[in-house]
CSV table of C-alpha atoms in Angstrom, one decimal:
chain,number,residue,atom,x,y,z
A,674,MET,CA,126.1,76.8,-114.4
A,675,PRO,CA,124.2,73.8,-115.7
A,676,CYS,CA,122.3,74.4,-118.9
A,677,PHE,CA,119.4,72.1,-119.0
A,678,GLY,CA,119.4,70.1,-122.3
A,679,SER,CA,121.4,72.7,-124.1
A,680,ARG,CA,124.6,71.9,-126.0
A,681,ASP,CA,125.3,75.5,-127.1
A,682,ARG,CA,125.0,76.9,-123.6
A,683,SER,CA,122.7,79.6,-124.9
A,684,CYS,CA,120.8,79.5,-121.6
A,685,CYS,CA,124.0,80.4,-119.8
A,686,ARG,CA,124.3,83.5,-122.1
A,687,ASP,CA,120.7,84.3,-121.3
A,688,ALA,CA,121.6,84.4,-117.6
A,689,ALA,CA,124.8,86.3,-118.2
A,690,SER,CA,122.8,88.9,-120.1
A,691,GLN,CA,120.8,89.5,-117.0
A,692,GLY,CA,124.0,90.5,-115.2
A,693,LEU,CA,123.9,87.4,-113.1
A,694,SER,CA,127.0,85.4,-112.0
A,695,VAL,CA,127.4,82.2,-113.9
A,696,HIS,CA,127.5,79.1,-111.7
A,697,PRO,CA,130.0,76.6,-113.4
A,698,LEU,CA,128.5,73.3,-112.4
A,699,GLY,CA,128.5,70.2,-114.5
A,700,ALA,CA,126.4,68.8,-117.3
A,701,ALA,CA,122.7,69.1,-118.1
A,702,LEU,CA,120.0,68.1,-115.7
A,703,PRO,CA,119.3,64.4,-116.2
A,704,PRO,CA,115.8,63.3,-117.3
A,705,ALA,CA,113.4,63.9,-114.5
A,706,GLY,CA,111.6,60.9,-112.8
A,707,PRO,CA,108.0,60.3,-113.3
A,708,ARG,CA,105.6,63.1,-112.2
A,709,ARG,CA,102.4,62.5,-110.4
A,710,SER,CA,99.5,62.5,-112.7
A,711,ALA,CA,97.9,65.3,-110.9
A,712,LEU,CA,100.6,67.6,-112.0
A,713,THR,CA,101.2,66.3,-115.5
A,714,VAL,CA,97.7,65.7,-116.9
A,715,ALA,CA,96.6,69.3,-117.3
A,716,ARG,CA,93.3,69.6,-119.0
A,717,SER,CA,92.0,72.9,-120.2
A,718,PHE,CA,90.6,75.1,-117.3
A,719,SER,CA,86.9,75.6,-117.4
A,720,ALA,CA,85.7,79.1,-116.8
A,721,ALA,CA,84.9,80.1,-113.2
A,722,ALA,CA,81.4,81.1,-114.4
A,723,ASN,CA,80.6,77.5,-115.1
A,724,PRO,CA,82.1,75.5,-112.1
A,725,PRO,CA,81.3,71.8,-111.6
A,726,HIS,CA,78.1,71.2,-109.7
A,727,CYS,CA,78.4,70.6,-106.0
A,728,SER,CA,75.9,69.1,-103.7
A,729,PRO,CA,74.6,71.2,-100.8
A,730,GLN,CA,75.6,68.7,-98.2
A,731,GLY,CA,78.9,70.4,-97.4
A,732,ASP,CA,80.8,69.2,-100.4
A,733,HIS,CA,83.4,71.6,-101.7
A,734,CYS,CA,84.0,72.4,-105.3
A,735,SER,CA,87.2,73.2,-107.0
A,736,PRO,CA,87.1,74.8,-110.5
A,737,LEU,CA,90.5,73.4,-111.5
A,738,GLY,CA,90.7,70.4,-109.2
A,739,SER,CA,93.6,68.0,-109.1
A,740,THR,CA,93.2,64.6,-107.5
A,741,SER,CA,95.5,61.6,-107.1
A,742,GLU,CA,93.9,60.2,-110.3
A,743,GLY,CA,94.8,63.3,-112.2
A,744,SER,CA,91.3,64.6,-112.9
A,745,PHE,CA,90.5,68.3,-113.1
A,746,GLY,CA,87.2,69.8,-112.1
A,747,TYR,CA,85.7,67.8,-109.2
A,748,CYS,CA,83.6,68.1,-106.0
A,749,ALA,CA,85.0,66.5,-102.8
A,750,LYS,CA,84.6,66.3,-99.1
A,751,TRP,CA,87.1,68.1,-96.8
A,752,SER,CA,90.3,66.0,-96.8
A,753,ASN,CA,90.5,66.2,-93.0
A,754,GLY,CA,86.8,65.4,-92.4
A,755,VAL,CA,86.4,68.6,-90.4
A,756,THR,CA,83.0,70.3,-90.9
A,757,GLU,CA,83.4,72.9,-88.2
A,758,PRO,CA,86.3,75.4,-88.0
A,759,GLN,CA,89.0,74.5,-85.6
A,760,PRO,CA,89.6,77.0,-82.7
A,761,GLY,CA,91.8,79.9,-83.6
A,762,ILE,CA,91.2,79.7,-87.3
A,763,ASP,CA,89.8,82.8,-89.0
A,764,THR,CA,87.1,81.7,-91.4
A,765,THR,CA,85.8,85.2,-92.1
A,766,THR,CA,88.8,86.5,-94.0
A,767,PRO,CA,90.3,84.7,-97.1
A,768,GLN,CA,93.8,83.5,-96.3
A,769,SER,CA,96.5,83.2,-98.9
A,770,PRO,CA,97.5,79.6,-98.3
A,771,ARG,CA,93.9,78.5,-98.5
A,772,VAL,CA,93.1,80.4,-101.7
A,773,TRP,CA,96.3,79.0,-103.2
A,774,ASN,CA,95.2,75.5,-102.1
A,775,TYR,CA,91.9,76.1,-103.8
A,776,TRP,CA,93.6,77.1,-107.1
A,777,LEU,CA,95.7,74.0,-106.9
A,778,GLY,CA,92.6,71.9,-106.6
A,779,GLY,CA,93.1,71.2,-102.9
A,780,LYS,CA,90.3,70.6,-100.4
A,781,ASP,CA,91.5,72.5,-97.4
A,782,ASN,CA,89.8,75.8,-97.7
A,783,TYR,CA,86.6,77.6,-96.7
A,784,GLU,CA,83.8,79.2,-98.6
A,785,VAL,CA,85.3,82.7,-98.0
A,786,ASP,CA,88.5,81.5,-99.7
A,787,ARG,CA,86.7,80.0,-102.6
A,788,GLN,CA,84.6,83.1,-103.2
A,789,VAL,CA,87.6,85.4,-103.5
A,790,GLY,CA,89.4,82.7,-105.5
A,791,ASP,CA,86.6,82.6,-108.0
A,792,GLU,CA,86.4,86.4,-108.2
A,793,VAL,CA,90.0,86.6,-109.1
A,794,ILE,CA,89.8,83.7,-111.6
A,795,ALA,CA,86.8,85.3,-113.3
A,796,MET,CA,89.0,88.4,-114.0
A,797,THR,CA,92.2,86.5,-114.6
A,798,PRO,CA,91.7,82.9,-115.7
A,799,GLN,CA,95.5,82.3,-115.8
A,800,LEU,CA,95.8,82.2,-112.0
A,801,PRO,CA,95.2,78.5,-111.6
A,802,LYS,CA,97.8,77.9,-114.3
A,803,LEU,CA,100.3,80.0,-112.3
A,804,ALA,CA,99.6,77.9,-109.2
A,805,ARG,CA,100.2,74.7,-111.1
A,806,GLU,CA,103.3,75.9,-112.9
A,807,SER,CA,104.7,77.2,-109.6
A,808,ARG,CA,104.4,73.7,-108.2
A,809,ARG,CA,106.0,72.1,-111.2
A,810,PHE,CA,108.9,74.6,-110.8
A,811,LEU,CA,109.3,73.5,-107.2
A,812,ILE,CA,109.4,69.8,-108.3
A,813,ARG,CA,112.0,70.4,-111.0
A,814,ALA,CA,114.1,72.6,-108.7
A,815,VAL,CA,114.1,70.1,-105.8
A,816,GLU,CA,114.8,67.2,-108.2
A,817,TYR,CA,117.8,69.2,-109.5
A,818,LEU,CA,119.0,70.1,-106.0
A,819,ALA,CA,118.6,66.7,-104.5
A,820,GLY,CA,119.7,64.8,-107.6
A,821,GLU,CA,122.3,66.8,-109.6
A,822,VAL,CA,123.7,68.9,-106.8
A,823,GLY,CA,123.4,66.4,-103.9
A,824,ILE,CA,121.7,68.6,-101.4
A,825,ARG,CA,120.3,66.7,-98.5
A,826,GLN,CA,118.8,69.5,-96.3
A,827,PHE,CA,115.9,71.8,-97.2
A,828,LEU,CA,114.5,74.8,-95.4
A,829,ASP,CA,111.0,75.6,-96.8
A,830,ILE,CA,109.6,78.8,-95.5
A,831,GLY,CA,106.0,79.6,-96.3
A,832,THR,CA,105.0,76.0,-96.7
A,833,GLY,CA,101.4,76.4,-97.8
A,834,LEU,CA,98.8,73.7,-97.4
A,835,PRO,CA,99.8,70.2,-98.5
A,836,THR,CA,99.0,69.1,-102.0
A,837,ALA,CA,100.8,66.6,-104.2
A,838,ASP,CA,104.6,66.6,-104.5
A,839,ASN,CA,105.6,68.7,-101.6
A,840,THR,CA,109.2,69.5,-101.0
A,841,HIS,CA,109.9,66.5,-98.7
A,842,GLN,CA,108.2,64.1,-101.0
A,843,VAL,CA,110.2,65.2,-104.0
A,844,ALA,CA,113.5,65.3,-102.1
A,845,GLN,CA,113.0,62.0,-100.4
A,846,ARG,CA,112.1,60.3,-103.6
A,847,VAL,CA,115.5,61.2,-104.9
A,848,ALA,CA,117.3,60.7,-101.6
A,849,PRO,CA,115.3,59.1,-98.8
A,850,GLU,CA,117.7,60.4,-96.1
A,851,SER,CA,116.9,64.0,-96.9
A,852,LYS,CA,116.0,66.3,-94.0
A,853,ILE,CA,113.3,68.9,-94.5
A,854,VAL,CA,112.2,71.7,-92.1
A,855,TYR,CA,108.9,73.5,-93.0
A,856,VAL,CA,108.2,76.9,-91.6
A,857,ASP,CA,104.8,78.6,-91.5
A,858,ASN,CA,102.6,80.5,-89.0
A,859,ASP,CA,99.2,79.8,-90.4
A,860,PRO,CA,97.3,77.5,-88.0
A,861,VAL,CA,95.5,75.6,-90.8
A,862,VAL,CA,98.8,75.0,-92.6
A,863,LEU,CA,100.5,73.8,-89.4
A,864,ALA,CA,97.7,71.5,-88.4
A,865,HIS,CA,97.6,69.9,-91.9
A,866,ALA,CA,101.4,69.7,-92.2
A,867,ARG,CA,101.8,67.8,-89.0
A,868,ALA,CA,99.0,65.4,-90.0
A,869,LEU,CA,99.8,64.9,-93.6
A,870,LEU,CA,103.5,65.7,-94.4
A,871,VAL,CA,105.1,62.5,-93.2
A,872,GLY,CA,108.6,61.8,-94.4
A,873,THR,CA,110.5,58.6,-95.0
A,874,PRO,CA,111.9,56.5,-92.1
A,875,GLN,CA,115.4,57.3,-93.3
A,876,GLY,CA,114.9,61.0,-93.5
A,877,VAL,CA,113.5,63.8,-91.2
A,878,THR,CA,110.5,66.1,-91.6
A,879,ARG,CA,110.0,68.8,-89.0
A,880,TYR,CA,107.7,71.9,-88.7
A,881,LEU,CA,108.3,75.3,-87.2
A,882,ASP,CA,105.5,77.7,-86.2
A,883,GLU,CA,107.5,80.8,-87.1
A,884,ASP,CA,107.2,84.1,-89.0
A,885,LEU,CA,109.2,85.0,-92.1
A,886,TYR,CA,109.9,88.3,-90.4
A,887,ALA,CA,112.0,86.5,-87.7
A,888,PRO,CA,114.8,85.0,-89.8
A,889,GLU,CA,117.1,84.8,-86.8
A,890,ARG,CA,114.7,82.6,-84.9
A,891,ILE,CA,114.0,80.5,-88.0
A,892,LEU,CA,117.7,79.7,-88.4
A,893,ARG,CA,118.1,79.0,-84.6
A,894,ASP,CA,115.2,76.6,-84.5
A,895,ALA,CA,116.0,75.0,-87.9
A,896,GLY,CA,119.5,74.4,-86.7
A,897,LYS,CA,118.1,71.9,-84.2
A,898,THR,CA,117.2,69.6,-87.1
A,899,LEU,CA,119.5,70.7,-89.9
A,900,ASP,CA,123.3,70.9,-89.8
A,901,LEU,CA,123.8,74.5,-90.8
A,902,ASN,CA,127.5,73.8,-91.4
A,903,GLN,CA,126.5,71.7,-94.4
A,904,PRO,CA,124.7,73.0,-97.5
A,905,VAL,CA,121.0,73.8,-97.2
A,906,ALA,CA,118.5,74.5,-100.0
A,907,LEU,CA,116.4,77.5,-98.9
A,908,MET,CA,113.0,77.5,-100.5
A,909,LEU,CA,111.0,80.7,-100.6
A,910,MET,CA,108.1,79.9,-102.9
A,911,GLY,CA,105.6,82.6,-103.4
A,912,ILE,CA,106.2,84.2,-100.0
A,913,LEU,CA,108.3,87.2,-100.7
A,914,GLY,CA,105.4,88.7,-102.7
A,915,HIS,CA,103.7,89.1,-99.3
A,916,VAL,CA,106.4,91.5,-98.1
A,917,ALA,CA,105.3,95.0,-99.2
A,918,ASP,CA,108.7,96.7,-98.9
A,919,TRP,CA,111.2,95.2,-101.3
A,920,ASP,CA,114.2,96.3,-99.3
A,921,GLN,CA,112.8,94.6,-96.3
A,922,ALA,CA,112.3,91.4,-98.3
A,923,LYS,CA,115.9,91.5,-99.5
A,924,ALA,CA,117.1,92.1,-95.9
A,925,ILE,CA,115.2,89.0,-94.7
A,926,VAL,CA,116.6,86.8,-97.5
A,927,ARG,CA,120.1,88.3,-96.8
A,928,GLU,CA,119.9,87.3,-93.1
A,929,LEU,CA,118.7,83.8,-94.0
A,930,VAL,CA,121.4,83.2,-96.6
A,931,SER,CA,124.1,84.6,-94.4
A,932,GLY,CA,123.3,81.9,-91.9
A,933,LEU,CA,123.9,79.1,-94.4
A,934,PRO,CA,127.3,77.8,-95.6
A,935,SER,CA,128.9,77.9,-99.0
A,936,GLY,CA,127.3,75.5,-101.4
A,937,SER,CA,123.8,76.3,-100.2
A,938,TYR,CA,121.1,77.3,-102.6
A,939,LEU,CA,118.2,79.8,-102.8
A,940,THR,CA,115.1,78.9,-104.8
A,941,THR,CA,112.3,81.5,-105.0
A,942,CYS,CA,109.4,82.4,-107.2
A,943,ASP,CA,106.6,85.0,-107.2
A,944,SER,CA,103.9,86.4,-109.3
A,945,THR,CA,104.7,89.3,-111.7
A,946,ASN,CA,102.8,91.7,-113.9
A,947,VAL,CA,105.0,91.6,-117.0
A,948,HIS,CA,103.1,89.7,-119.7
A,949,ASP,CA,99.5,90.6,-118.8
A,950,THR,CA,99.9,93.7,-116.7
A,951,GLU,CA,96.3,94.9,-116.7
A,952,ALA,CA,94.9,91.5,-115.8
A,953,MET,CA,97.4,90.8,-113.1
A,954,ASP,CA,97.1,94.2,-111.5
A,955,ARG,CA,93.3,93.8,-111.5
A,956,ALA,CA,93.6,90.3,-110.0
A,957,ALA,CA,95.9,91.6,-107.3
A,958,SER,CA,93.6,94.5,-106.5
A,959,ILE,CA,90.6,92.1,-106.1
A,960,TYR,CA,92.6,89.7,-104.0
A,961,ASN,CA,94.0,92.5,-101.7
A,962,ALA,CA,90.6,94.0,-101.2
A,963,ALA,CA,89.4,90.8,-99.5
A,964,ALA,CA,92.3,88.5,-98.5
A,965,SER,CA,95.2,88.4,-96.2
A,966,PRO,CA,98.2,88.8,-96.3
A,967,ARG,CA,98.3,91.2,-99.3
A,968,ILE,CA,100.1,90.2,-102.5
A,969,HIS,CA,102.7,92.5,-104.1
A,970,LEU,CA,103.5,91.7,-107.7
A,971,ARG,CA,107.2,91.8,-108.7
A,972,ARG,CA,109.2,92.4,-111.8
A,973,PRO,CA,111.9,90.2,-113.3
A,974,TRP,CA,114.6,92.7,-112.2
A,975,HIS,CA,113.6,92.1,-108.6
A,976,PHE,CA,114.9,88.5,-108.9
A,977,THR,CA,118.0,89.6,-110.7
A,978,GLU,CA,118.7,92.2,-108.1
A,979,LEU,CA,118.2,89.8,-105.2
A,980,VAL,CA,120.7,87.3,-106.6
A,981,THR,CA,123.3,90.0,-107.5
A,982,GLU,CA,123.1,91.9,-104.2
A,983,LEU,CA,123.5,88.7,-102.2
A,984,GLY,CA,126.5,87.7,-104.2
A,985,LEU,CA,124.9,84.5,-105.4
A,986,GLU,CA,125.5,82.5,-108.7
A,987,ALA,CA,122.3,82.0,-110.7
A,988,VAL,CA,121.7,78.6,-112.1
A,989,ALA,CA,120.9,78.8,-115.9
A,990,PRO,CA,118.7,80.1,-117.4
A,991,GLY,CA,118.6,82.7,-114.5
A,992,ALA,CA,115.4,84.6,-113.6
A,993,VAL,CA,112.8,83.4,-116.1
A,994,PRO,CA,109.1,82.5,-116.2
A,995,VAL,CA,108.9,79.2,-114.2
A,996,THR,CA,107.7,77.3,-117.3
A,997,GLN,CA,111.2,77.8,-118.8
A,998,TRP,CA,113.3,76.8,-115.8
A,999,GLY,CA,114.8,73.2,-115.7
A,1000,VAL,CA,113.1,72.2,-119.0
A,1001,ALA,CA,115.2,70.6,-121.7
A,1002,GLU,CA,115.6,72.6,-124.9
A,1003,ASP,CA,113.6,70.0,-127.0
A,1004,GLN,CA,110.7,70.6,-124.6
A,1005,LEU,CA,110.8,74.3,-125.3
A,1006,VAL,CA,109.8,74.0,-128.9
A,1007,PRO,CA,107.5,75.6,-129.4
A,1008,ARG,CA,108.6,77.8,-126.6
A,1009,PRO,CA,105.9,78.0,-123.9
A,1010,GLU,CA,103.9,81.2,-123.7
A,1011,PRO,CA,105.5,83.3,-120.9
A,1012,ILE,CA,103.4,83.5,-117.7
A,1013,ASP,CA,103.4,86.0,-114.9
A,1014,GLU,CA,105.2,83.7,-112.4
A,1015,TYR,CA,109.0,84.1,-112.3
A,1016,GLY,CA,111.5,82.1,-110.5
A,1017,VAL,CA,115.3,81.6,-110.0
A,1018,VAL,CA,117.6,79.1,-108.4
A,1019,ALA,CA,121.0,80.4,-107.2
A,1020,ARG,CA,124.0,79.1,-105.4
A,1021,LYS,CA,126.0,80.6,-102.5
A,1022,PRO,CA,129.6,80.5,-103.5
């Protein structure tokens, strides 16, 4: 199990204390490459009660905003230039990918998404931070998988709307020949993915219109692009929290992992209600009253149980707040304040 920046391997002991198998891979994660400024320059979040001013001519305002220049708090036109909803897109009910896109500072969301996003932020200001840190976790995990481990195939289910540093961009920066298959069934996500998520000439980027609840079909169709006899990195970022029944969520992941060979990896993260239980429960209640699909907060033991029951080997430090995964020890002093977004990376032996 690699211990990031740790000579005393204490992070391995942390993972072992969770009852997780220890994955005996090589040395520490090498220093990460340069991050995009939008994800590294994090200014303090201004309260939702005082959002930046937006003009009435159809501009859209993001309270946390991240642009390619790294600024936070901005007003911008729709990135796709569309002013009228596309056919088949529900603009009357907030949708999870669009709300998440709003919290990340994206421009591909509707007024109904921004309204519920602001309501949740007003009650729980840490939500935009969770969104940003979840994306940073994805970046570090993919850099580790493509760089340290040498994975060249990624299956990303629950893609979400494109922002900066998507899975294929991170993987193909490390290894341009990487193949990525994105899976989602939200029409807005698919439309934007096909238009914006363009890979390198050496690699492959494909998109499947499929549902998480159909793992057999996902594997069948992904196998037309990926070689499922070779290791695959399965990415389930923030999607299992939309499955109400935890046993059903585990069964879905079990079927997906069973279709992948030894040496494959599972990376997953979801929101929890451990460190600020009252605020997170309240935020989930507000969100679920208006948005779809519903969110179900997890506990750290859910991640540990998933890894253990599937017979996987957790990469150190195991199931932890995403701010603590893949970060060198000298960057953990002072230790970052725990946040209610947990993640884990695990290897199929």
